[in-house]
XYZ file of N, CA, C and O in Angstrom:
444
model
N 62.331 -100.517 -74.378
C 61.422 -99.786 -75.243
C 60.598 -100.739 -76.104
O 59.400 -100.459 -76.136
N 60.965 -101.762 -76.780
C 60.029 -102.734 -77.687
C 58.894 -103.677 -76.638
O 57.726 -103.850 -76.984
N 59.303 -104.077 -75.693
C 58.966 -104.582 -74.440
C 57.476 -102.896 -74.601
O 56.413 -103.155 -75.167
N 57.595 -102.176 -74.325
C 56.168 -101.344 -74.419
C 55.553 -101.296 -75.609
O 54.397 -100.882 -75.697
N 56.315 -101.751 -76.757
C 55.786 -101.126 -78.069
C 54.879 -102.748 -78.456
O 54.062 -102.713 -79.376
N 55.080 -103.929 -77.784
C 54.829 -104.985 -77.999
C 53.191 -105.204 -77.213
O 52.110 -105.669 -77.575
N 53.613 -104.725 -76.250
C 52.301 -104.492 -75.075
C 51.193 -103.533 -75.121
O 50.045 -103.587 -74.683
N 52.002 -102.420 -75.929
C 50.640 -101.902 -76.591
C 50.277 -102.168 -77.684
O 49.340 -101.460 -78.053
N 50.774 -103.247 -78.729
C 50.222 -103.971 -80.073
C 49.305 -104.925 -79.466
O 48.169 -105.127 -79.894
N 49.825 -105.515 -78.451
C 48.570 -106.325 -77.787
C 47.186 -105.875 -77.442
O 46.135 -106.435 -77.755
N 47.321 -104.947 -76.856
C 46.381 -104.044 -75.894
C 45.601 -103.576 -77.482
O 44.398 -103.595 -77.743
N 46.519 -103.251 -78.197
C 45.310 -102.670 -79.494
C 44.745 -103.736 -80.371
O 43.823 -103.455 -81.136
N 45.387 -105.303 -80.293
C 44.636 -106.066 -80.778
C 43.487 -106.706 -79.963
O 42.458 -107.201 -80.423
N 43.764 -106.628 -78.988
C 42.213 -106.897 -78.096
C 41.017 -105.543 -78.367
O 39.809 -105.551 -78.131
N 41.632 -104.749 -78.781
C 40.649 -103.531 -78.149
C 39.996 -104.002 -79.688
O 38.788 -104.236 -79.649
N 40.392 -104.099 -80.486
C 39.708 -104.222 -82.434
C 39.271 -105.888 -82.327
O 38.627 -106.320 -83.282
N 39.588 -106.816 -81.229
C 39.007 -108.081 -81.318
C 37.537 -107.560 -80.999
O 36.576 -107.747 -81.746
N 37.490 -106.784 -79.610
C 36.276 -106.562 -78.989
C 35.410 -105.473 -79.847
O 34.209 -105.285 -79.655
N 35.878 -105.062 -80.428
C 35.006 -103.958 -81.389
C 34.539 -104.743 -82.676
O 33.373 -104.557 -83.024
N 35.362 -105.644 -83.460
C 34.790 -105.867 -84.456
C 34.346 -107.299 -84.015
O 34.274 -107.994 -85.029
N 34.089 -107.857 -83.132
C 33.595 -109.253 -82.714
C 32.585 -109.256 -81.843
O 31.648 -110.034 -82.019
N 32.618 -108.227 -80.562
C 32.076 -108.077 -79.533
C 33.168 -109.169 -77.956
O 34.151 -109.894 -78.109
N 32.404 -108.805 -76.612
C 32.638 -109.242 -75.846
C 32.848 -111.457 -76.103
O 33.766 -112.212 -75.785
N 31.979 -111.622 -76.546
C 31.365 -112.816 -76.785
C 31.866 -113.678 -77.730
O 31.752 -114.897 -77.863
N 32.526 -112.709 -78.459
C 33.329 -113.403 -79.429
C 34.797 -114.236 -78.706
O 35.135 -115.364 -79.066
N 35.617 -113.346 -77.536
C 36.369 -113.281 -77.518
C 36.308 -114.905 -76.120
O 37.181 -115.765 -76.001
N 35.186 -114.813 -75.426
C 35.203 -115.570 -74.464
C 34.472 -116.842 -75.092
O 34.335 -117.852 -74.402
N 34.002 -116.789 -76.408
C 33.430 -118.071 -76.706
C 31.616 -118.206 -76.387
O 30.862 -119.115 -76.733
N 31.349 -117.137 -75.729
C 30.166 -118.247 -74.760
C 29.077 -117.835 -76.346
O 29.635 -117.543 -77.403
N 27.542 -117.888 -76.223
C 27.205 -118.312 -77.268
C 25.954 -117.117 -76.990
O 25.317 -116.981 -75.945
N 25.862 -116.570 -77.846
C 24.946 -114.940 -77.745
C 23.859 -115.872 -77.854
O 23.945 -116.805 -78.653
N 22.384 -115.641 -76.804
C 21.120 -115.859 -76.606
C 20.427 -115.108 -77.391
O 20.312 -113.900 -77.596
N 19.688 -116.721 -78.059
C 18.427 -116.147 -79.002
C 17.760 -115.536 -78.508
O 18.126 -115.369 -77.344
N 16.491 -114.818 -78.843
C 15.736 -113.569 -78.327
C 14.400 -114.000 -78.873
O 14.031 -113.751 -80.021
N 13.661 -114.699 -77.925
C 12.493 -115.208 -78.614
C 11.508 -113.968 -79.884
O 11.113 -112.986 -79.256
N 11.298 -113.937 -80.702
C 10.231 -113.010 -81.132
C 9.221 -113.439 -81.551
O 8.278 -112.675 -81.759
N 9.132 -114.775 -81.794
C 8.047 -115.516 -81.904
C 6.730 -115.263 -81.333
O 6.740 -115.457 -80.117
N 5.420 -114.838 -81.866
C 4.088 -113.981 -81.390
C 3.258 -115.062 -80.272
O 2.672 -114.563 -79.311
N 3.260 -116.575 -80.480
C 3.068 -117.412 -80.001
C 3.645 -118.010 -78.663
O 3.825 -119.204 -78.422
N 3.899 -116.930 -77.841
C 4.671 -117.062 -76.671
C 3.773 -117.969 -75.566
O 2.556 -117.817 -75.461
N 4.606 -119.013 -74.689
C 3.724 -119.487 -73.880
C 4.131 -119.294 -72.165
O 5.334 -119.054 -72.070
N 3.806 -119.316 -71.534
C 3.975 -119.280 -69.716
C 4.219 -120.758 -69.181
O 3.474 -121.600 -69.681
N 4.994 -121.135 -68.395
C 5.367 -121.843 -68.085
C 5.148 -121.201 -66.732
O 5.510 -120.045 -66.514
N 4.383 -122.173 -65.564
C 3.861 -122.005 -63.807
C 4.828 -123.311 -62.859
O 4.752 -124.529 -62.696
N 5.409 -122.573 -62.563
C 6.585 -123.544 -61.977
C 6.366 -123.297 -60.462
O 6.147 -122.258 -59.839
N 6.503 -124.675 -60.045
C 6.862 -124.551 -58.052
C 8.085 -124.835 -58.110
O 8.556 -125.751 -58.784
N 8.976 -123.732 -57.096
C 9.693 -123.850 -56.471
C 10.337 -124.121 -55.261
O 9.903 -123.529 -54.273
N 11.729 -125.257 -55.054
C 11.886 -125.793 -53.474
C 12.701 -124.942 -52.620
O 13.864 -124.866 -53.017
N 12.438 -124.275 -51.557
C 13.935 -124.113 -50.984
C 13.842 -122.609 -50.866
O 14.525 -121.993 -50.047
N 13.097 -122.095 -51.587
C 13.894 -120.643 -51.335
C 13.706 -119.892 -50.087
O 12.752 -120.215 -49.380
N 14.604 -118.780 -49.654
C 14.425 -118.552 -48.448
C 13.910 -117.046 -48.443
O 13.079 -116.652 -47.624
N 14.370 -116.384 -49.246
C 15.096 -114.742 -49.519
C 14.708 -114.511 -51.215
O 14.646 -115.290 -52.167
N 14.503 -113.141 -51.070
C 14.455 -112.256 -52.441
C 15.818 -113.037 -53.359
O 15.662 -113.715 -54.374
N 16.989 -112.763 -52.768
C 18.415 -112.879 -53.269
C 18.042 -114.339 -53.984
O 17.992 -114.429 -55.211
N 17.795 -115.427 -53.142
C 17.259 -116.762 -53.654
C 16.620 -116.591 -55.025
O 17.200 -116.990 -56.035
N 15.431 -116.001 -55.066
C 14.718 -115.701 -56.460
C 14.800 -114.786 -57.205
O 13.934 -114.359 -57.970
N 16.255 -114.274 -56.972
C 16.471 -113.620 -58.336
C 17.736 -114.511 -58.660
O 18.115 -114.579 -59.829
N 18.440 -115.240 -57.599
C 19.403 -116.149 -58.863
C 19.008 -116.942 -59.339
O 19.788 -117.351 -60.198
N 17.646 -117.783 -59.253
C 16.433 -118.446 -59.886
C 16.386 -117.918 -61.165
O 16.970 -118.420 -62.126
N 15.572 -116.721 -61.211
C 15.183 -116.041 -62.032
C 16.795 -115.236 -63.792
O 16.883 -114.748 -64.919
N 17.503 -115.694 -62.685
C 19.258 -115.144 -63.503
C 19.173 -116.770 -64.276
O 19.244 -117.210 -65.423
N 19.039 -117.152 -63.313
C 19.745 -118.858 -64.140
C 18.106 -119.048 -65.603
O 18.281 -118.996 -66.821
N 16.986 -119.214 -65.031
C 16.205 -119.379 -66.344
C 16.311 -118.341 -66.993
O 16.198 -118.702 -68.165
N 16.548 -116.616 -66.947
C 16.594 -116.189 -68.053
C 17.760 -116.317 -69.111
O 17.712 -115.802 -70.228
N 18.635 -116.940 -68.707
C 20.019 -117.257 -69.626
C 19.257 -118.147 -70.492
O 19.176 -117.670 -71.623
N 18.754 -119.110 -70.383
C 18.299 -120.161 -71.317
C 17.714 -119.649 -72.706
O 16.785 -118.851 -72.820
N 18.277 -120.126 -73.528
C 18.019 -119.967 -74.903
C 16.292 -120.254 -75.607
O 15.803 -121.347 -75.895
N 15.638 -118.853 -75.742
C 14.313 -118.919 -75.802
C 13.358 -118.805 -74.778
O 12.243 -119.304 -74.930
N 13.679 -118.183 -73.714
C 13.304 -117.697 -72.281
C 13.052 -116.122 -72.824
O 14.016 -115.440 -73.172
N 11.643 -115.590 -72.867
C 11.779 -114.026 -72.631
C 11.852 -113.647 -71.197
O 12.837 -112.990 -70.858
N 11.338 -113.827 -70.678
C 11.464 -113.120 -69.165
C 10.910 -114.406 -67.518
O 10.342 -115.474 -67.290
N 11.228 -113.882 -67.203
C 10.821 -114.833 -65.948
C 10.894 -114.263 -64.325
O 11.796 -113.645 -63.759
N 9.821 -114.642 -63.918
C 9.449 -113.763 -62.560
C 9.281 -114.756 -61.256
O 8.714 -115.783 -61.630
N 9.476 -114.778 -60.354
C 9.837 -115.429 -59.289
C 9.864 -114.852 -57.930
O 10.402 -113.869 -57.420
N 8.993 -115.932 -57.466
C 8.301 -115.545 -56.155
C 8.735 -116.232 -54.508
O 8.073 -117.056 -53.878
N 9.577 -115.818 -54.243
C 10.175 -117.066 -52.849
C 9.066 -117.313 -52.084
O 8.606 -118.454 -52.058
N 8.399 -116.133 -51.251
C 7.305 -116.416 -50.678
C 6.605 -117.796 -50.710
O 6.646 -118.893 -50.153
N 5.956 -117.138 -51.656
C 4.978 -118.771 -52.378
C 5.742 -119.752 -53.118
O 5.090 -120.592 -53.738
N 7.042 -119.802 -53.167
C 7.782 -121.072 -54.248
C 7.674 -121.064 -55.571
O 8.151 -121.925 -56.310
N 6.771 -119.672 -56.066
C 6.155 -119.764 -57.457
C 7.135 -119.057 -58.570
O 7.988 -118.200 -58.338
N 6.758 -119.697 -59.974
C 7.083 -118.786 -60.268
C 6.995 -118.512 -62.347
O 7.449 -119.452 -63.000
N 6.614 -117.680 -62.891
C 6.400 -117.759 -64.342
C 7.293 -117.413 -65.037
O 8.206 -116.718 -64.589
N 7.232 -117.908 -66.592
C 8.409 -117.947 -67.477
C 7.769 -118.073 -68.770
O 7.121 -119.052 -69.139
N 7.997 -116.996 -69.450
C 7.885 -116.784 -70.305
C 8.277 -117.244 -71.964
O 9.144 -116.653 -72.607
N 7.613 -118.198 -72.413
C 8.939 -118.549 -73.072
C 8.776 -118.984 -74.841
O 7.645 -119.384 -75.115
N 9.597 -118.952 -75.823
C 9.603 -119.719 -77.136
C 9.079 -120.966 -77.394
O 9.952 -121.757 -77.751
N 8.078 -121.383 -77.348
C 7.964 -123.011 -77.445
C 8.969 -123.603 -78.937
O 9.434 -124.719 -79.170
N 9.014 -122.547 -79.593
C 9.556 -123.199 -81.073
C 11.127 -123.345 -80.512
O 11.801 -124.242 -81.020
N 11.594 -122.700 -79.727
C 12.849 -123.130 -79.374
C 13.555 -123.628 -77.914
O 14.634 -124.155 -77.644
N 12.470 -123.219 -77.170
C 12.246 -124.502 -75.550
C 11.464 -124.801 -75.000
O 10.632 -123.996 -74.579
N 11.379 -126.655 -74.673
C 10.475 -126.629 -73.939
C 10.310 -126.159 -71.989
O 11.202 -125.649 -71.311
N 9.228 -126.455 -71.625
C 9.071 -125.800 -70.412
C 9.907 -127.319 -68.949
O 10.755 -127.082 -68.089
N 9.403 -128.317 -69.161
C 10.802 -128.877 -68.766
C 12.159 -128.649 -68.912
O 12.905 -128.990 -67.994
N 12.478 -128.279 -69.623
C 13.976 -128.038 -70.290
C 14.352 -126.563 -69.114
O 15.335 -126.505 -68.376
N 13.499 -125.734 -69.214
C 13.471 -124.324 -68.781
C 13.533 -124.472 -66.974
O 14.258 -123.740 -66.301
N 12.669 -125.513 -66.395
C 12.601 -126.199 -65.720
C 13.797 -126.755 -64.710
O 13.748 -126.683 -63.482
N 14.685 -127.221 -65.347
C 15.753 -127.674 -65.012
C 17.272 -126.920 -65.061
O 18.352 -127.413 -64.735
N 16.958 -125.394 -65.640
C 17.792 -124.616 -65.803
C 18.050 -124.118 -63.690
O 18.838 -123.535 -62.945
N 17.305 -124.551 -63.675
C 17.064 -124.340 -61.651
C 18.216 -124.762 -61.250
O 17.829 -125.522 -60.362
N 19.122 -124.824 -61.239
C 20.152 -125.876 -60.792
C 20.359 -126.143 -58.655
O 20.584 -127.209 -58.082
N 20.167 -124.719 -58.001
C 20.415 -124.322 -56.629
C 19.377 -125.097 -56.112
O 19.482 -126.177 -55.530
N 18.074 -124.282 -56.442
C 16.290 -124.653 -55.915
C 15.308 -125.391 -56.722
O 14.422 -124.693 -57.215
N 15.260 -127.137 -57.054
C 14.226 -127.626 -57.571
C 13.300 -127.537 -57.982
O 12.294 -127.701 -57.293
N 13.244 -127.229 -59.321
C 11.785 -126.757 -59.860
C 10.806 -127.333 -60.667
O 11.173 -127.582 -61.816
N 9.841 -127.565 -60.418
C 8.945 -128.576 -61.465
C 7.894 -127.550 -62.007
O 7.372 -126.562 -61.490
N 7.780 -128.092 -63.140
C 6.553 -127.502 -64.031
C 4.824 -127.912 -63.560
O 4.414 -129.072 -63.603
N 4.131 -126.969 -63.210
C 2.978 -127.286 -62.695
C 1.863 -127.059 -63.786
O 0.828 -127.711 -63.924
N 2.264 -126.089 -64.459
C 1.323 -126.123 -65.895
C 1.697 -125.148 -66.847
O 2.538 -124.323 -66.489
N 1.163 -125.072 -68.168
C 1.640 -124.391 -69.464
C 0.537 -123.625 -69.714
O -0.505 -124.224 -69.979
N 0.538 -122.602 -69.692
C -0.314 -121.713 -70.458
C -0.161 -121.358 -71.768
O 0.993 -121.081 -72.095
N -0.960 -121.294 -72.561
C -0.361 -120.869 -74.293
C -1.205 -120.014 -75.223
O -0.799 -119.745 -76.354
């Protein structure tokens, strides 16, 4: 009987970790800034390698994690692809290299 009464003190201290902390609290990882900055710039990137849709959206998964990334769109077809982004808190190299699978270089900045 304590053996259950122990396992559900557990179970209710996770459930009040995740409520009064969130998910993020509990795993450490580090909640992404949210650019709001009015001064947003585009970043025109070529991309190497891709083959498939699936290809450019884990492209597109990996730069939007980056801290100060609003959005980012990606094109396998053409290798292309834009990114939206904070200059006050990344640059477009930096954003660049968040590519880790398919090689990506910065071809120009719009602002």
């Amino acid at each position: 009987m304590k053996k259950y009464i122990f396992a559900g003190l557990g179970i209710l201290i996770v459930l009040v970790v995740v409520i009064v902390f969130g998910f993020n609290g509990i795993t450490g990882n580090v909640v992404k800034e949210i650019p709001t900055h009015k001064n947003l710039e585009t970043a025109n990137l070529e991309i190497e390698g891709m083959t498939c849709q699936s290809c450019a959206l884990g492209v597109e998964y990996e730069l939007k994690q980056v801290n100060g990334v609003a959005d980012a769109k990606i094109n396998y077809q053409d290798g292309t692809g834009k990114v939206t982004f904070d200059p006050a808190i990344v640059d477009a190299e930096t954003i660049a290299k968040a590519s880790t699978v398919y090689p990506a270089k910065v071809v120009s900045v719009d602002k």
